[in-house]
PDB file of C-alpha atoms and ligand atoms in Angstrom:
ATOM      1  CA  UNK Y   1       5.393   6.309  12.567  1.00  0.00           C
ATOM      2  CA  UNK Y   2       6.196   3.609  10.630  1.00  0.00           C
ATOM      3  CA  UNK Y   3       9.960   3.025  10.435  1.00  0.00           C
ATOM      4  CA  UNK Y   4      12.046   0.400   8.430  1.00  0.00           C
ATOM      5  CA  UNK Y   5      15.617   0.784   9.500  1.00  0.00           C
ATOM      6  CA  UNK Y   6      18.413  -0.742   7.873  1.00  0.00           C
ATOM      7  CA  UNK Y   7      16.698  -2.955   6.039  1.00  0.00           C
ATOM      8  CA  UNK Y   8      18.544  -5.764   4.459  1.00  0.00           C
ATOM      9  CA  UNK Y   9      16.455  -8.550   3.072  1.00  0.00           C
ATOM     10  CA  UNK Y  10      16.706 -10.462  -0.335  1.00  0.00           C
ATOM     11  CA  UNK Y  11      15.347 -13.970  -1.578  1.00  0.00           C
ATOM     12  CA  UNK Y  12      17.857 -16.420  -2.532  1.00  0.00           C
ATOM     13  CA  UNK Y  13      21.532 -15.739  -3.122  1.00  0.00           C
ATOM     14  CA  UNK Y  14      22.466 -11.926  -2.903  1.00  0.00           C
ATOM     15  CA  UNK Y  15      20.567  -9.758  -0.827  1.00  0.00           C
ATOM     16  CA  UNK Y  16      18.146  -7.239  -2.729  1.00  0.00           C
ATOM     17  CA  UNK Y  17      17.765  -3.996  -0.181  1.00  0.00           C
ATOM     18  CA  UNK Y  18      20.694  -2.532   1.435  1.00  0.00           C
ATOM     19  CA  UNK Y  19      20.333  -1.304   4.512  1.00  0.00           C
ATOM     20  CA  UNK Y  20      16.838   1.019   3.071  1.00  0.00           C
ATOM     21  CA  UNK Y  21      15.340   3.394   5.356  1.00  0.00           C
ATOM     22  CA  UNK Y  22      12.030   5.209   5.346  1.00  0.00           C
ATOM     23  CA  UNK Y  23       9.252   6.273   7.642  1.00  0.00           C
ATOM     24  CA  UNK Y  24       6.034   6.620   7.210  1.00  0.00           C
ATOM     25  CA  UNK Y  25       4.434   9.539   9.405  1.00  0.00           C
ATOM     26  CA  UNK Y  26       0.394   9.172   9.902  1.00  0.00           C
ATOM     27  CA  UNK Y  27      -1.592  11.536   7.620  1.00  0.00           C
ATOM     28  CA  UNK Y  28       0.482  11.555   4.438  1.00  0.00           C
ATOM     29  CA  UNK Y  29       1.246  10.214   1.378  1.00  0.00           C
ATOM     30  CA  UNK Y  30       4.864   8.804   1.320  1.00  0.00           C
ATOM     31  CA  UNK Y  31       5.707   7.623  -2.314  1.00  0.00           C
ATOM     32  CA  UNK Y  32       8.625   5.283  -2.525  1.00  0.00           C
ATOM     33  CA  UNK Y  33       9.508   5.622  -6.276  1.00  0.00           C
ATOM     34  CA  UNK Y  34      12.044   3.500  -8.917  1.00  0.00           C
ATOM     35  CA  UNK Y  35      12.898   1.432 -11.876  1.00  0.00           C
ATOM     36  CA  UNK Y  36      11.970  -1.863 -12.161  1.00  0.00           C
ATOM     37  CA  UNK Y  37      13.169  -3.926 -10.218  1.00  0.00           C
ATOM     38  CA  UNK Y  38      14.863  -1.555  -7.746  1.00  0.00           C
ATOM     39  CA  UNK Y  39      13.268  -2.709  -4.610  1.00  0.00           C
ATOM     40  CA  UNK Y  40       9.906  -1.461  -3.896  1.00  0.00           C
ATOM     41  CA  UNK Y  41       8.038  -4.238  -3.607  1.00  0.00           C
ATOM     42  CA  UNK Y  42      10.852  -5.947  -1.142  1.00  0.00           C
ATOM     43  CA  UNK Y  43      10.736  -2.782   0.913  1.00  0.00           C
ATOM     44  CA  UNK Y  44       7.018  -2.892   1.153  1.00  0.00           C
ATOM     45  CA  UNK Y  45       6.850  -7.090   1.886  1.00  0.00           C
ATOM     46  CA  UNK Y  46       9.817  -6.105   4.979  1.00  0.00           C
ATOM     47  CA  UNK Y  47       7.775  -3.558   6.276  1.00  0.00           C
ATOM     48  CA  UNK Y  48       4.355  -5.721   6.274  1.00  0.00           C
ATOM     49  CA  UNK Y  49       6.060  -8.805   7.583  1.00  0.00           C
ATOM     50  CA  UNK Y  50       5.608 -10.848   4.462  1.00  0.00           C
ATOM     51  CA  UNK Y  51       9.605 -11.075   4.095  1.00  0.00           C
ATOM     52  CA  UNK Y  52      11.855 -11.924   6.857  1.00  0.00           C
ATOM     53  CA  UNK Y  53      15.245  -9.460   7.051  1.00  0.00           C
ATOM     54  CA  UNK Y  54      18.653 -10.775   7.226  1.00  0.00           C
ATOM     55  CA  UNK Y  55      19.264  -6.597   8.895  1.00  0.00           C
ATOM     56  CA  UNK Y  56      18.244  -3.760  10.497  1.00  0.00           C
ATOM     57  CA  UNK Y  57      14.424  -3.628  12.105  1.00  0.00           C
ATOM     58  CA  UNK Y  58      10.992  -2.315  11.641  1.00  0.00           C
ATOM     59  CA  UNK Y  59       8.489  -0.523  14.300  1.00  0.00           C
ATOM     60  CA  UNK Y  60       5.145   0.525  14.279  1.00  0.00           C
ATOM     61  CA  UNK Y  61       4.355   3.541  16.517  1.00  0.00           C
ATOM     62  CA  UNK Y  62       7.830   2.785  18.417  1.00  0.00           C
ATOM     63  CA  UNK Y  63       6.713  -0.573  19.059  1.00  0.00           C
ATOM     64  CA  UNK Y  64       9.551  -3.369  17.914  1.00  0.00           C
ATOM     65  CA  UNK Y  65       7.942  -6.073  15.110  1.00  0.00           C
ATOM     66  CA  UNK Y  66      10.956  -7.156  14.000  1.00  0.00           C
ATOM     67  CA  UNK Y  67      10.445 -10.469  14.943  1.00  0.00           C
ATOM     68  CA  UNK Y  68       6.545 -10.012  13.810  1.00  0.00           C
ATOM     69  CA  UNK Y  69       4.893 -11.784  10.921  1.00  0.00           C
ATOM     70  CA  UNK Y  70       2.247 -10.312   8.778  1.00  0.00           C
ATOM     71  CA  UNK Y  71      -1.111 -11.097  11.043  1.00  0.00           C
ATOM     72  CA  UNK Y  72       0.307  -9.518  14.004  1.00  0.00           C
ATOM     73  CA  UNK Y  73       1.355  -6.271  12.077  1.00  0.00           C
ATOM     74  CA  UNK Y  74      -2.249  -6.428  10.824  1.00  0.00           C
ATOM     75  CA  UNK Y  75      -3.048  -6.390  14.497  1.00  0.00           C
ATOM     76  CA  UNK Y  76      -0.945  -3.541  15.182  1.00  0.00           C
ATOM     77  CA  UNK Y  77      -2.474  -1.269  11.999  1.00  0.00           C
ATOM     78  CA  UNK Y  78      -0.033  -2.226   9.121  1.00  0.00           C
ATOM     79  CA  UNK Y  79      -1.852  -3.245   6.230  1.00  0.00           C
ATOM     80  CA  UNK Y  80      -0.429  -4.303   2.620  1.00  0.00           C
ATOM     81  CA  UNK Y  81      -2.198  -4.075  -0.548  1.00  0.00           C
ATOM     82  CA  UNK Y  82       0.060  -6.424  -2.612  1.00  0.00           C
ATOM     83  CA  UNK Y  83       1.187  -5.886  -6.433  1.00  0.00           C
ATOM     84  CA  UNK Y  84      -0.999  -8.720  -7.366  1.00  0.00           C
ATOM     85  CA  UNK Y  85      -4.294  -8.000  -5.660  1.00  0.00           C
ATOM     86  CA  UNK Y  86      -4.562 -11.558  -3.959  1.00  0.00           C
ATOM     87  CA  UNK Y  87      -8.418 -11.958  -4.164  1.00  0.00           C
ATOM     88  CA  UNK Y  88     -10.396 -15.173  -4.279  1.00  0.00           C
ATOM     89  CA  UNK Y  89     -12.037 -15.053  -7.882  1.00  0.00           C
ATOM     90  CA  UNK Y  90     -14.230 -17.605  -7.118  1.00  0.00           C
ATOM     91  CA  UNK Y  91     -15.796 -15.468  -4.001  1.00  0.00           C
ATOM     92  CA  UNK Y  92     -18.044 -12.738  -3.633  1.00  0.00           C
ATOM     93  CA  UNK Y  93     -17.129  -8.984  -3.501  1.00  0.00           C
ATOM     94  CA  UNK Y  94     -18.493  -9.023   0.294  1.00  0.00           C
ATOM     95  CA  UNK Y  95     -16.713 -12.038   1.313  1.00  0.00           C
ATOM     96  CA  UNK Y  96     -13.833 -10.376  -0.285  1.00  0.00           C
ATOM     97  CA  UNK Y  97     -13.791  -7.791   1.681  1.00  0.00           C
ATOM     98  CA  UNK Y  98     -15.521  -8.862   4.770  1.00  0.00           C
ATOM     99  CA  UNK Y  99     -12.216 -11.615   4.805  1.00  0.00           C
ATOM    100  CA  UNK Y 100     -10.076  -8.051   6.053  1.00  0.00           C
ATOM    101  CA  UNK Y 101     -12.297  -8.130   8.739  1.00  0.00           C
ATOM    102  CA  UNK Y 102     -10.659 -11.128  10.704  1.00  0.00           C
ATOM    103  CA  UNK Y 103      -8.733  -8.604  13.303  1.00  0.00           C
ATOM    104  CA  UNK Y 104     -11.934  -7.313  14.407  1.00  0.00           C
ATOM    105  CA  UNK Y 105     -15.039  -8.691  16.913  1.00  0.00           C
ATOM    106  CA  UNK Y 106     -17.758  -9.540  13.952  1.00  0.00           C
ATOM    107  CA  UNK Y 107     -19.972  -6.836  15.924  1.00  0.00           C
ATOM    108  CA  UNK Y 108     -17.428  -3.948  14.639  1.00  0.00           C
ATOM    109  CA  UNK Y 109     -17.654  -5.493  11.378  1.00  0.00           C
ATOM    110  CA  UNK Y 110     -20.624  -4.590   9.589  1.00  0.00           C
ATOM    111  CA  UNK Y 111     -19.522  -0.562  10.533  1.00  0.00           C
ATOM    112  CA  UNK Y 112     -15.767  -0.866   8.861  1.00  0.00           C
ATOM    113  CA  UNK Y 113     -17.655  -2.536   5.714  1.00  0.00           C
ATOM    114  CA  UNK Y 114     -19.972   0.289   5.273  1.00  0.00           C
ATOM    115  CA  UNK Y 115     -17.077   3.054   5.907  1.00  0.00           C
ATOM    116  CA  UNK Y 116     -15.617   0.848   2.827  1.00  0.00           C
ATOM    117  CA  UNK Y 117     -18.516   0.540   0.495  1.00  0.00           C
ATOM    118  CA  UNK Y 118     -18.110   4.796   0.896  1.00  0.00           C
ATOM    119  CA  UNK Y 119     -15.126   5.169  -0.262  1.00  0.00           C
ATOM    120  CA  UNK Y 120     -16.320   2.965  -2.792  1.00  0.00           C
ATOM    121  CA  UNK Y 121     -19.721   3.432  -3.784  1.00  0.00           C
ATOM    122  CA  UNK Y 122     -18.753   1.512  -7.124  1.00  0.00           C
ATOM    123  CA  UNK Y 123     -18.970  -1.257  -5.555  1.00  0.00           C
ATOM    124  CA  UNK Y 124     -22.284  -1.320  -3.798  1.00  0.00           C
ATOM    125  CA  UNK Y 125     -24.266  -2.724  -6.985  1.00  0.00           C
ATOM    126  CA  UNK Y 126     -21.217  -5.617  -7.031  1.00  0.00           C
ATOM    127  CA  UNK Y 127     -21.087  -7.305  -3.501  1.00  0.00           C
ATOM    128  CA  UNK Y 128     -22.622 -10.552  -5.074  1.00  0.00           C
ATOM    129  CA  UNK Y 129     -20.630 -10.407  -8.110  1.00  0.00           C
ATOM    130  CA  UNK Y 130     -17.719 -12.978  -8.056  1.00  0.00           C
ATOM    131  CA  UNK Y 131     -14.256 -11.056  -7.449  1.00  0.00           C
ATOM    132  CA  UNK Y 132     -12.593 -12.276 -11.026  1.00  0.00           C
ATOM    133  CA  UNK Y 133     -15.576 -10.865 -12.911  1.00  0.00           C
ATOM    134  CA  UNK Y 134     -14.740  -7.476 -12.041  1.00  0.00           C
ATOM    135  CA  UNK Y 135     -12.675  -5.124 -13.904  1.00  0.00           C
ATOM    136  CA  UNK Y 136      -9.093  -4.499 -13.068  1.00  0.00           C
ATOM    137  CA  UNK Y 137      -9.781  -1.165 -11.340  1.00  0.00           C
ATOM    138  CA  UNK Y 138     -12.848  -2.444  -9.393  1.00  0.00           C
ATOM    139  CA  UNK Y 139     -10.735  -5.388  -8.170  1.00  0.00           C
ATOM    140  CA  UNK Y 140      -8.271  -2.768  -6.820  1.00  0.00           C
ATOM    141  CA  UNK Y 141     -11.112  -1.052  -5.370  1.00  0.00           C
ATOM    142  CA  UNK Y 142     -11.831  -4.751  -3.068  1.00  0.00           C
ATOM    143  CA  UNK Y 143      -7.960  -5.323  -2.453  1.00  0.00           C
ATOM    144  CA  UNK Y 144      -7.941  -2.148  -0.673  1.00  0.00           C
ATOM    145  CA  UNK Y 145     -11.446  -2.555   0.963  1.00  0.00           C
ATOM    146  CA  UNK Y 146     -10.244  -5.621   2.245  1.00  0.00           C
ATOM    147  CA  UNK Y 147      -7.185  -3.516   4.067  1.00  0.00           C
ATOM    148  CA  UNK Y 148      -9.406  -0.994   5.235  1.00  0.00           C
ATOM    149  CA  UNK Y 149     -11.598  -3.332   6.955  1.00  0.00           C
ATOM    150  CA  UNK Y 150      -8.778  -3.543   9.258  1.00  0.00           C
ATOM    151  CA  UNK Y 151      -8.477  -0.195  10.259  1.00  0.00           C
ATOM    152  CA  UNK Y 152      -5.277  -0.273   9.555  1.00  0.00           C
ATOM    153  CA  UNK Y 153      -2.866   3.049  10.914  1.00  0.00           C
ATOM    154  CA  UNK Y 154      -0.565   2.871   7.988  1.00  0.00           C
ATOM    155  CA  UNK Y 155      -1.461   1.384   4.682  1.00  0.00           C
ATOM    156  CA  UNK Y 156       1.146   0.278   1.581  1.00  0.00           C
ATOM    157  CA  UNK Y 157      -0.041   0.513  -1.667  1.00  0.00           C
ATOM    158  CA  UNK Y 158       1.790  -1.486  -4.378  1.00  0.00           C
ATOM    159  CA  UNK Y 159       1.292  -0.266  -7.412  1.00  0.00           C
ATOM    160  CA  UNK Y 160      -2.219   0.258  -7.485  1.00  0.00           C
ATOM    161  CA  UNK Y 161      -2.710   1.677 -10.368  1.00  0.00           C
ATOM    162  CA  UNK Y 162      -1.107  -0.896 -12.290  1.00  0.00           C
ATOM    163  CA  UNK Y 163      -2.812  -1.870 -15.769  1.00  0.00           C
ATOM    164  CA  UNK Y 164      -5.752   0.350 -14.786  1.00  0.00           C
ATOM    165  CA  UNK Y 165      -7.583   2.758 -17.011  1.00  0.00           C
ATOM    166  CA  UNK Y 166      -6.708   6.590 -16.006  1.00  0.00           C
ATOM    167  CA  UNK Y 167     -10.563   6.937 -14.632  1.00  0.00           C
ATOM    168  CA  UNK Y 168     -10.032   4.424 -11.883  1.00  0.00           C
ATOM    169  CA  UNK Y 169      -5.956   5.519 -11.223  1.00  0.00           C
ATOM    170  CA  UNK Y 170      -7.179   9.039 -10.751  1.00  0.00           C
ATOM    171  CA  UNK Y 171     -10.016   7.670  -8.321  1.00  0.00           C
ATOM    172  CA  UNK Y 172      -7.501   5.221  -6.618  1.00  0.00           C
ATOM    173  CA  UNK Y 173      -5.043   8.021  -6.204  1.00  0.00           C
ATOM    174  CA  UNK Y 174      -7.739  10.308  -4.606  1.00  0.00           C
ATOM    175  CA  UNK Y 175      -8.754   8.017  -2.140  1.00  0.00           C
ATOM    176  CA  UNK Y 176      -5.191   7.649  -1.101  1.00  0.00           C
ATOM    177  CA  UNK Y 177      -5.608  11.087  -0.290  1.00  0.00           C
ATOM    178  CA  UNK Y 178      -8.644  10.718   1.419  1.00  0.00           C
ATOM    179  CA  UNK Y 179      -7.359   8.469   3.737  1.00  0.00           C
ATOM    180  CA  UNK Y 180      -4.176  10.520   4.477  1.00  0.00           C
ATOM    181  CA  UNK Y 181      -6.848  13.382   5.627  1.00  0.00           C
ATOM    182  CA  UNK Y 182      -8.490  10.472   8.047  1.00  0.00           C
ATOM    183  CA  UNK Y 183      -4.762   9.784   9.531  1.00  0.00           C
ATOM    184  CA  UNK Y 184      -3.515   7.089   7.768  1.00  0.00           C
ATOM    185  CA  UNK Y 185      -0.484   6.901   6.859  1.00  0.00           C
ATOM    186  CA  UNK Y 186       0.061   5.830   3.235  1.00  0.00           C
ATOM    187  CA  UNK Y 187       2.787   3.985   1.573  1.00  0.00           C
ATOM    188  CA  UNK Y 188       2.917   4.887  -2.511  1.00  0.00           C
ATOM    189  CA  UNK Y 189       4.497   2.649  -4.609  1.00  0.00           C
ATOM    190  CA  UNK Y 190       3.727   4.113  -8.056  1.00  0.00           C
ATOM    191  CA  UNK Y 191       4.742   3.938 -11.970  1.00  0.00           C
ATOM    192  CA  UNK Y 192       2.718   7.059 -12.187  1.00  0.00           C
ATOM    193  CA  UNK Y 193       5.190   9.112 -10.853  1.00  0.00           C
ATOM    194  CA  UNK Y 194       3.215  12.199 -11.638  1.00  0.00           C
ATOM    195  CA  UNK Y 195       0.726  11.828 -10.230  1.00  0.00           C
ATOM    196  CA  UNK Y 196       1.518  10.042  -7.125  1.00  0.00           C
ATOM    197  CA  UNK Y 197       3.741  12.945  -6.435  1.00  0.00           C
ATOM    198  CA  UNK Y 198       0.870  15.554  -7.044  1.00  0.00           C
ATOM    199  CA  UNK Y 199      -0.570  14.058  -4.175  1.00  0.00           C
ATOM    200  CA  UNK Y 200       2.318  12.625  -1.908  1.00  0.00           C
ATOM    201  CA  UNK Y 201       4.075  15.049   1.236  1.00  0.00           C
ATOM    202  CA  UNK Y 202       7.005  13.191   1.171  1.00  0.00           C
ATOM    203  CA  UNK Y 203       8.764  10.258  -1.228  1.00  0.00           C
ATOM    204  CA  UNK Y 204      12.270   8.820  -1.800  1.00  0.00           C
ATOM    205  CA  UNK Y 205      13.555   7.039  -4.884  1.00  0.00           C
ATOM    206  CA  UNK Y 206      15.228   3.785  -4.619  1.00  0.00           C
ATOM    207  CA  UNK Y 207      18.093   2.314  -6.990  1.00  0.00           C
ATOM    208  CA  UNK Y 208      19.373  -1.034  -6.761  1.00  0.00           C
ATOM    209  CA  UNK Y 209      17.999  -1.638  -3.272  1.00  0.00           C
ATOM    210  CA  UNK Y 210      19.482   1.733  -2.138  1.00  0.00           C
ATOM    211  CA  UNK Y 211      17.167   4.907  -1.574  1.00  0.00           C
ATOM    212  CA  UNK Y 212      19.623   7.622  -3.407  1.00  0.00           C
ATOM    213  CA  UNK Y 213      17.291  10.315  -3.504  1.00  0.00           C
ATOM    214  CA  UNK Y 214      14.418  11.343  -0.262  1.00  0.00           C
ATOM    215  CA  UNK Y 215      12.492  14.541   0.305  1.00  0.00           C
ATOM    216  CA  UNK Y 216       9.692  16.199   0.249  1.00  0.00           C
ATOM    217  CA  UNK Y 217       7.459  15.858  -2.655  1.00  0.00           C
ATOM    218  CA  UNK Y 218       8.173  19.434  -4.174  1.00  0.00           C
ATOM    219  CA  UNK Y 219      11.564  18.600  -3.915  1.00  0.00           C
ATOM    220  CA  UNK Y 220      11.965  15.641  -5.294  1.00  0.00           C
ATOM    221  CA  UNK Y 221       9.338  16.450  -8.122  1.00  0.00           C
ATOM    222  CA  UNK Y 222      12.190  19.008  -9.145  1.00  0.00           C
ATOM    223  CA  UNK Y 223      15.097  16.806  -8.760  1.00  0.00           C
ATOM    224  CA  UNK Y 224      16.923  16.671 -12.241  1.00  0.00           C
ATOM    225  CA  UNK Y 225      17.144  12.386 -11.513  1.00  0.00           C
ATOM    226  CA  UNK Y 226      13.389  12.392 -11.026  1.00  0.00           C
ATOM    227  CA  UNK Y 227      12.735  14.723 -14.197  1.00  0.00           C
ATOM    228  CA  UNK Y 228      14.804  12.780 -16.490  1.00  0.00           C
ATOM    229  CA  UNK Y 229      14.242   9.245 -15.463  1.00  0.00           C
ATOM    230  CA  UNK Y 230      10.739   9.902 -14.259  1.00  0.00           C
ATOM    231  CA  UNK Y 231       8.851  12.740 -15.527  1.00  0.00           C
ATOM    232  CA  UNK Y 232      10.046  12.312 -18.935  1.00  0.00           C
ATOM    233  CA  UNK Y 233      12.358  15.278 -18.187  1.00  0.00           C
ATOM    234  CA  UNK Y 234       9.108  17.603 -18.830  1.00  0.00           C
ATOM    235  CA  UNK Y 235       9.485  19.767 -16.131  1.00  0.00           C
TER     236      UNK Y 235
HETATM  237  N1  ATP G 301      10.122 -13.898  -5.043  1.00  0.00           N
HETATM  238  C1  ATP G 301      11.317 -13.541  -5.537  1.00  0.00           C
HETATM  239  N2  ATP G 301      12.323 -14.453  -5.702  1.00  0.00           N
HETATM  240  C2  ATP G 301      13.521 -14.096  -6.171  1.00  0.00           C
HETATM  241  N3  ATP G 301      13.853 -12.844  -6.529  1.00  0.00           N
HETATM  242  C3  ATP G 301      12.920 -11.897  -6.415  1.00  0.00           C
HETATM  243  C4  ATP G 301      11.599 -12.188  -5.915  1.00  0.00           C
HETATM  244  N4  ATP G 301      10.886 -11.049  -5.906  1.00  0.00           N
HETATM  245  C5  ATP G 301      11.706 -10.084  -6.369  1.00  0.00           C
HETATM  246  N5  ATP G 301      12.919 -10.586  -6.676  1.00  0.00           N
HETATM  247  C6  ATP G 301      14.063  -9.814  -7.190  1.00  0.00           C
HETATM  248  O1  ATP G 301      14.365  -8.779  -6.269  1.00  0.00           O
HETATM  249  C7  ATP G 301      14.684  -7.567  -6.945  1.00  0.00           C
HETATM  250  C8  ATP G 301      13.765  -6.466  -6.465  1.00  0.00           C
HETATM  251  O2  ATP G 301      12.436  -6.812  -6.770  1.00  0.00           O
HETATM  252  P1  ATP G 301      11.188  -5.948  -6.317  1.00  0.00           P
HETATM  253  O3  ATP G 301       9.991  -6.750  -6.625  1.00  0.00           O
HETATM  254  O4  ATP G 301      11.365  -5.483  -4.924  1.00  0.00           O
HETATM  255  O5  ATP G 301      11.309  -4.702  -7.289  1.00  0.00           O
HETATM  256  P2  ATP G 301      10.283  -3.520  -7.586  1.00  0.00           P
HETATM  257  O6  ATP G 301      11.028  -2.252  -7.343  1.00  0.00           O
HETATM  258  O7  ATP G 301       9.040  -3.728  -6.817  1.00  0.00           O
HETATM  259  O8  ATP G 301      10.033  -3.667  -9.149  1.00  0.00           O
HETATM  260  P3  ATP G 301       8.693  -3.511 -10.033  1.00  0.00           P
HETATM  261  O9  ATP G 301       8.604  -2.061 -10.351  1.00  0.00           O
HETATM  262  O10 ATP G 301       9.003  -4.310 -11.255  1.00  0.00           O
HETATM  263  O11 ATP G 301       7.548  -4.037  -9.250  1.00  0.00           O
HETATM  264  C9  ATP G 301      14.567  -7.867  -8.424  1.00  0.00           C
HETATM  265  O12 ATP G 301      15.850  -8.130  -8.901  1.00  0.00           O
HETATM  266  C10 ATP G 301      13.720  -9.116  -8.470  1.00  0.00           C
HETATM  267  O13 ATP G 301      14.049  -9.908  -9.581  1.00  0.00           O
HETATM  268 MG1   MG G 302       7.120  -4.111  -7.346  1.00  0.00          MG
END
């Protein structure tokens, strides 16, 4: 599992997540949902190491990383996909995503980049294309190669949909659940609330840097909150 406890964290002045929990079992789809905002990208940045707390504690597979930064979590299968994607534009595809490979020997390399370029066969006819020529949803496609080619355990997804056409968010969004059916445990952030929750097992809702709402899927798909200020109050 993948546990944040507690978590308080912020960036200057007033802290921005109090005390947040959520875990992150292998093999599902966890969607942490909310406003603008709220706290979902601070959550995700505590949990990956990229933002030190001022509370509580994180652990991978019972393991402490507290005191961790982001490479060692890499190391011990945490992987972030950032909001912002993070590529080199001037680079190729491959050395985009062969960059993920850093944890690894380079002889176990060449294996995790062809398990990527399968999951994303779009991609093949790209590797010497330059990263900021791509589209918006094949640049998602290498941000999360590049993750994969650490093998990570657990993987966070921020937003990955974001600004994508519906073709490449449903194919994003599938591969999500792909890798949930490999083990991986998957960390949702999502505007597409929908959708994410079509294929999610479990999700919570944060507010303010407070999760007010957790569940399973089902149930939270059929909470009035989520209906009205997610769902368009369809349902
Ligand atoms: N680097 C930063 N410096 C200062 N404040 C920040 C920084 N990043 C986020 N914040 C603030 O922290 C709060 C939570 O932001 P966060 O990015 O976690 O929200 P979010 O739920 O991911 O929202 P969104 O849906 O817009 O991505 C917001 O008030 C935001 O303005
Ligand atoms: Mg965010």
């Amino acid at each position: 599992m993948l546990c944040g406890k507690g978590l308080v964290a912020g960036y200057l002045g007033a802290p921005v997540l109090h005390e947040v929990s959520i875990d992150v079992r292998r093999g599902e789809v966890f969607c942490l949902l909310g406003a603008n905002g709220a706290g979902k990208s601070t959550t995700a940045k505590c949990l990956a190491g990229a933002l030190g707390l001022r509370g509580g504690r994180v652990t991978i597979d019972d393991v402490d990383v507290t005191a961790a930064g982001a490479h060692e979590r890499v190391r011990r299968g945490v992987s972030l996909v950032p909001e912002a994607r993070h590529l080199f534009g001037r680079s190729t595809v491959r050395d985009n995503i062969m960059l993920g490979g850093w944890t690894k020997s380079r002889s176990h390399r060449p294996a995790s980049f062809e398990r990527v370029l399968e999951m994303f066969p779009q991609l093949k006819r790209l590797l010497k294309s330059r990263a900021r020529d791509l589209s918006g949803g094949e640049q998602q496609m290498v941000a999360i190669g590049r993750a994969l080619m650490a093998d990570p355990r657990y993987l966070i997804l921020d937003e990955p949909s974001l600004g994508l056409a519906p073709i490449y968010v449903d194919a994003i969004l599938r591969q999500a659940a792909e890798l949930a059916r490999q083990r991986v445990g998957i960390l949702l952030i999502e505007q597409n609330v929908g959708k994410a929750l079509s294929i999610g097992h479990r999700a919570a809702v944060v507010e303010t840097g407070r999760v007010v709402l957790s569940g399973t899927a089902e149930e939270v798909a059929a909470n009035p909150l989520v209906v009205d200020s997610y769902l368009g109050g369809a349902a």
